[in-house]
Amino acid sequence: MLKSLFVIALSLLSAAFTARAAEQAATPERQSWSFAGVNGKYDQDQLRRGLQIYSEKCRACHGMAYLDFRSLTRPGGPQLSMEAARELASGYVFADIDDEGEPMERSGRLGDKMLPPFANPQQAKFMHNGIVPVDLTYITRARSYDRGFPQFIFDLFIPYNEQGSDYVYAVLTGYDDQDPQMTKNRFFPGGVTSMTRPLADNEFSYPIGANGQPVVPQTEAQYAKDVTAFLSWAADPERENRQQTGGYVFLYLLVFLALCLLTKRLYRRREIK
Ligand code: HEC
């Protein structure tokens, strides 16, 4: 009796585990990012290419409503010239009020935010199968995934900051090649997404290098890498500053430690009282 109860309990448990494994999305692979680690830095050229992909493709559906055009000119980011940022802004249309109080439309300026292409969530839902495409400004901070036992214990001690970036990259490249609808995605929770595969090989023209070839390969994977790097910068533009400040704090603490040790020695020798 007891034995059969035990067997039933065990089989229920294993069934639950298999069901969970089946509905869970695949685990994104860890990528190497230029901005990972203590000395990590954003790669300016990569950020510019990522901005190009965002502007030419993602912007058709997703906004970056917490980022203004002027930030694109700041050091540490894509660092566009004022002229280039102004030109990008002028491609956006904003609703405004004219001098006579009438509603009007004007083109974007440096201080404007990179608003989504739809006027309101209802319109977005109507255009995209009942789903509002998320704002991408903080997407690499807002997403992560279950790393399972025992990995999550190591994560407590060795911070892994690029989890969101790895996830976004995985979603962009995780589509099923055999699927004609182009919506099956092994990394998206549930396995199907309403975003049809957004990137394809040779879809965008990258700057040409000295050897007459594009500076990096024009592949889906490279496009995804670049746009994800750009989104990672947008979500955390202060990263390099913060790391630098951290370095100074360390230096300061070292000097302070040296002073403490010196004081202790002098005190022991009764040179100060
Ligand atoms: C044709 C419209 C369209 C385009 C173009 C598009 N997306 Fe999406 N995207 C969507 C929709 C709709 C969703 C919501 C999917 C869902 O929840 O099933 C989405 C979801 C996402 C998500 C969220 C996944 C999550 O975990 O919620 C990310 C990240 C994303 N898109 C990134 C991008 C990037 C980067 C590009 C440009 C390379 C892009 N998208 C281009 C429509 C689009």
Short mmCIF file of C-alpha atoms in Angstrom, two decimals, residues 33-267:
data_model
loop_
_atom_site.label_atom_id
_atom_site.label_comp_id
_atom_site.label_asym_id
_atom_site.label_seq_id
_atom_site.Cartn_x
_atom_site.Cartn_y
_atom_site.Cartn_z
CA TRP A 33 29.46 41.85 -24.98
CA SER A 34 32.02 44.65 -25.18
CA PHE A 35 30.33 46.31 -22.21
CA ALA A 36 30.43 43.29 -19.89
CA GLY A 37 32.69 43.14 -16.85
CA VAL A 38 34.53 45.70 -14.76
CA ASN A 39 36.41 47.22 -17.68
CA GLY A 40 33.56 46.91 -20.15
CA LYS A 41 32.96 49.73 -22.58
CA TYR A 42 30.27 50.35 -25.14
CA ASP A 43 31.57 50.08 -28.68
CA GLN A 44 30.58 53.37 -30.29
CA ASP A 45 30.50 52.01 -33.86
CA GLN A 46 28.34 49.13 -32.73
CA LEU A 47 25.93 51.51 -30.98
CA ARG A 48 25.62 53.54 -34.17
CA ARG A 49 24.90 50.45 -36.21
CA GLY A 50 22.33 49.40 -33.58
CA LEU A 51 20.66 52.79 -33.78
CA GLN A 52 20.51 52.36 -37.55
CA ILE A 53 18.72 49.00 -37.17
CA TYR A 54 16.35 50.45 -34.59
CA SER A 55 15.53 53.42 -36.83
CA GLU A 56 15.15 51.41 -40.00
CA LYS A 57 13.17 48.52 -38.54
CA CYS A 58 12.13 48.34 -34.90
CA ARG A 59 10.84 51.89 -34.84
CA ALA A 60 8.01 50.87 -37.17
CA CYS A 61 6.41 49.19 -34.15
CA HIS A 62 8.34 50.03 -30.95
CA GLY A 63 8.95 53.38 -29.26
CA MET A 64 11.82 54.37 -26.97
CA ALA A 65 9.82 56.94 -25.10
CA TYR A 66 12.34 57.58 -22.31
CA LEU A 67 15.19 58.49 -24.63
CA ASP A 68 15.50 61.93 -26.21
CA PHE A 69 17.38 62.73 -29.39
CA ARG A 70 19.94 64.85 -27.59
CA SER A 71 21.14 61.86 -25.52
CA LEU A 72 22.29 60.29 -28.78
CA THR A 73 24.98 62.99 -28.98
CA ARG A 74 26.36 62.51 -25.46
CA PRO A 75 29.80 60.96 -24.86
CA GLY A 76 29.75 57.23 -24.13
CA GLY A 77 26.75 56.61 -26.41
CA PRO A 78 26.45 56.51 -30.20
CA GLN A 79 27.71 60.11 -29.98
CA LEU A 80 26.03 61.38 -33.14
CA SER A 81 26.87 64.89 -34.27
CA MET A 82 24.23 67.50 -33.35
CA GLU A 83 23.46 67.73 -37.05
CA ALA A 84 22.85 63.98 -37.40
CA ALA A 85 20.68 63.90 -34.25
CA ARG A 86 18.65 66.84 -35.53
CA GLU A 87 18.14 65.10 -38.83
CA LEU A 88 16.97 61.93 -37.10
CA ALA A 89 14.56 63.96 -34.95
CA SER A 90 13.15 65.74 -37.98
CA GLY A 91 11.97 62.38 -39.31
CA TYR A 92 9.52 62.09 -36.38
CA VAL A 93 6.18 63.85 -36.27
CA PHE A 94 4.78 65.27 -33.02
CA ALA A 95 1.33 66.58 -32.16
CA ASP A 96 1.50 70.13 -30.84
CA ILE A 97 -0.58 73.31 -30.50
CA ASP A 98 0.00 76.29 -32.79
CA ASP A 99 0.01 79.98 -31.81
CA GLU A 100 -3.72 80.22 -32.33
CA GLY A 101 -4.38 77.29 -30.02
CA GLU A 102 -5.22 74.90 -32.82
CA PRO A 103 -3.83 71.36 -32.84
CA MET A 104 -1.02 71.00 -35.36
CA GLU A 105 1.77 68.63 -36.26
CA ARG A 106 5.43 69.53 -36.27
CA SER A 107 8.66 67.64 -36.91
CA GLY A 108 10.83 66.52 -33.98
CA ARG A 109 13.54 68.54 -32.22
CA LEU A 110 16.56 67.53 -30.13
CA GLY A 111 14.67 67.71 -26.83
CA ASP A 112 11.86 65.42 -27.98
CA LYS A 113 11.56 61.80 -26.92
CA MET A 114 11.65 58.92 -29.37
CA LEU A 115 7.91 58.25 -29.11
CA PRO A 116 6.23 55.13 -30.51
CA PRO A 117 4.73 55.23 -34.01
CA PHE A 118 1.15 54.83 -32.76
CA ALA A 119 -1.05 57.58 -31.33
CA ASN A 120 -2.42 55.52 -28.42
CA PRO A 121 -2.43 51.95 -27.08
CA GLN A 122 -5.79 51.22 -28.68
CA GLN A 123 -4.40 51.99 -32.11
CA ALA A 124 -1.33 49.87 -31.40
CA LYS A 125 -3.52 46.94 -30.36
CA PHE A 126 -5.62 47.32 -33.45
CA MET A 127 -2.53 47.20 -35.66
CA HIS A 128 -0.71 44.35 -33.86
CA ASN A 129 -3.10 41.51 -33.19
CA GLY A 130 -4.39 42.95 -29.91
CA ILE A 131 -0.92 43.48 -28.40
CA VAL A 132 0.90 46.76 -27.77
CA PRO A 133 4.58 46.40 -28.80
CA VAL A 134 6.60 47.14 -25.65
CA ASP A 135 8.66 50.27 -25.23
CA LEU A 136 12.29 49.29 -25.84
CA THR A 137 14.13 51.91 -23.75
CA TYR A 138 14.56 49.68 -20.69
CA ILE A 139 13.84 46.29 -22.22
CA THR A 140 17.32 44.85 -21.47
CA ARG A 141 16.86 45.74 -17.80
CA ALA A 142 13.24 44.63 -17.66
CA ARG A 143 13.73 41.09 -18.90
CA SER A 144 15.59 38.15 -17.53
CA TYR A 145 14.98 34.44 -17.31
CA ASP A 146 14.98 31.60 -14.86
CA ARG A 147 18.53 30.27 -14.62
CA GLY A 148 17.50 27.28 -12.54
CA PHE A 149 19.32 25.44 -9.79
CA PRO A 150 22.27 25.61 -9.07
CA GLN A 151 23.15 28.49 -11.39
CA PHE A 152 21.09 31.04 -9.49
CA ILE A 153 23.23 30.44 -6.38
CA PHE A 154 26.42 31.34 -8.29
CA ASP A 155 24.63 34.40 -9.67
CA LEU A 156 24.31 35.71 -6.13
CA PHE A 157 28.09 35.93 -5.86
CA ILE A 158 29.19 36.61 -9.41
CA PRO A 159 26.86 39.27 -10.78
CA TYR A 160 25.63 38.61 -14.26
CA ASN A 161 24.45 41.93 -15.62
CA GLU A 162 23.92 41.06 -19.24
CA GLN A 163 21.10 38.59 -18.73
CA GLY A 164 18.53 40.94 -20.30
CA SER A 165 20.78 41.62 -23.28
CA ASP A 166 21.31 37.89 -23.82
CA TYR A 167 17.54 37.39 -23.70
CA VAL A 168 16.77 40.12 -26.25
CA TYR A 169 19.48 38.80 -28.58
CA ALA A 170 18.13 35.26 -28.17
CA VAL A 171 14.55 36.34 -28.99
CA LEU A 172 15.69 38.22 -32.09
CA THR A 173 17.61 35.20 -33.39
CA GLY A 174 15.48 32.37 -31.98
CA TYR A 175 12.93 32.01 -34.78
CA ASP A 176 12.16 28.67 -36.33
CA ASP A 177 13.48 28.57 -39.92
CA GLN A 178 10.84 26.03 -40.98
CA ASP A 179 7.88 28.11 -39.82
CA PRO A 180 6.22 30.00 -42.74
CA GLN A 181 4.40 32.38 -40.37
CA MET A 182 7.75 33.33 -38.80
CA THR A 183 6.29 33.56 -35.30
CA LYS A 184 7.60 30.38 -33.62
CA ASN A 185 10.39 31.39 -31.29
CA ARG A 186 12.06 28.98 -28.92
CA PHE A 187 13.15 31.69 -26.49
CA PHE A 188 9.85 33.53 -26.20
CA PRO A 189 7.80 32.28 -23.23
CA GLY A 190 5.08 30.06 -24.69
CA GLY A 191 7.08 29.43 -27.88
CA VAL A 192 5.04 31.74 -30.15
CA THR A 193 5.23 35.53 -30.36
CA SER A 194 3.12 38.07 -32.22
CA MET A 195 6.26 39.79 -33.47
CA THR A 196 7.04 38.27 -36.85
CA ARG A 197 10.75 37.66 -37.42
CA PRO A 198 12.08 41.22 -37.63
CA LEU A 199 15.59 40.69 -39.05
CA ALA A 200 16.99 38.88 -42.09
CA ASP A 201 20.45 38.52 -43.64
CA ASN A 202 21.50 41.39 -45.92
CA GLU A 203 18.43 43.44 -45.06
CA PHE A 204 20.33 46.59 -44.08
CA SER A 205 23.44 48.19 -45.57
CA TYR A 206 26.22 48.75 -43.08
CA PRO A 207 29.02 51.30 -43.57
CA ILE A 208 31.73 50.12 -45.96
CA GLY A 209 35.22 49.63 -44.50
CA ALA A 210 38.64 50.34 -46.04
CA ASN A 211 38.69 46.99 -47.88
CA GLY A 212 35.48 47.75 -49.75
CA GLN A 213 33.46 45.28 -47.64
CA PRO A 214 30.91 46.15 -44.94
CA VAL A 215 32.70 46.72 -41.59
CA VAL A 216 30.94 43.70 -40.06
CA PRO A 217 29.01 40.84 -41.71
CA GLN A 218 25.48 41.76 -42.76
CA THR A 219 23.74 38.83 -41.10
CA GLU A 220 20.68 38.45 -38.92
CA ALA A 221 22.91 37.55 -35.95
CA GLN A 222 25.11 40.62 -36.36
CA TYR A 223 22.11 42.94 -36.77
CA ALA A 224 20.59 41.44 -33.63
CA LYS A 225 23.85 41.84 -31.71
CA ASP A 226 24.21 45.48 -32.72
CA VAL A 227 20.64 46.51 -31.99
CA THR A 228 20.78 44.73 -28.63
CA ALA A 229 24.00 46.58 -27.75
CA PHE A 230 22.23 49.84 -28.59
CA LEU A 231 19.25 48.90 -26.41
CA SER A 232 21.62 47.94 -23.58
CA TRP A 233 23.23 51.37 -23.76
CA ALA A 234 19.83 53.09 -23.77
CA ALA A 235 18.80 51.18 -20.65
CA ASP A 236 22.02 52.02 -18.82
CA PRO A 237 23.84 55.00 -20.35
CA GLU A 238 25.64 55.82 -17.10
CA ARG A 239 27.37 52.47 -16.88
CA GLU A 240 30.87 53.68 -17.82
CA ASN A 241 30.64 56.72 -15.53
CA ARG A 242 29.61 54.50 -12.70
CA GLN A 243 32.50 52.13 -13.29
CA GLN A 244 34.93 55.04 -13.37
CA THR A 245 33.56 56.44 -10.12
CA GLY A 246 33.92 52.96 -8.63
CA GLY A 247 37.59 52.99 -9.66
CA TYR A 248 38.16 56.35 -7.95
CA VAL A 249 36.45 55.15 -4.80
CA PHE A 250 38.78 52.15 -4.70
CA LEU A 251 41.79 54.42 -5.12
CA TYR A 252 40.54 56.69 -2.36
CA LEU A 253 40.01 53.74 -0.04
CA LEU A 254 43.57 52.53 -0.73
CA VAL A 255 45.02 55.93 0.19
CA PHE A 256 42.82 55.98 3.26
CA LEU A 257 44.01 52.52 4.26
CA ALA A 258 47.65 53.61 3.88
CA LEU A 259 46.98 56.64 6.09
CA CYS A 260 45.35 54.45 8.74
CA LEU A 261 48.30 52.05 8.79
CA LEU A 262 50.75 54.94 9.05
CA THR A 263 48.81 56.47 11.94
CA LYS A 264 48.80 53.14 13.71
CA ARG A 265 52.59 52.79 13.36
CA LEU A 266 53.28 56.30 14.56
CA TYR A 267 50.91 55.81 17.46
#
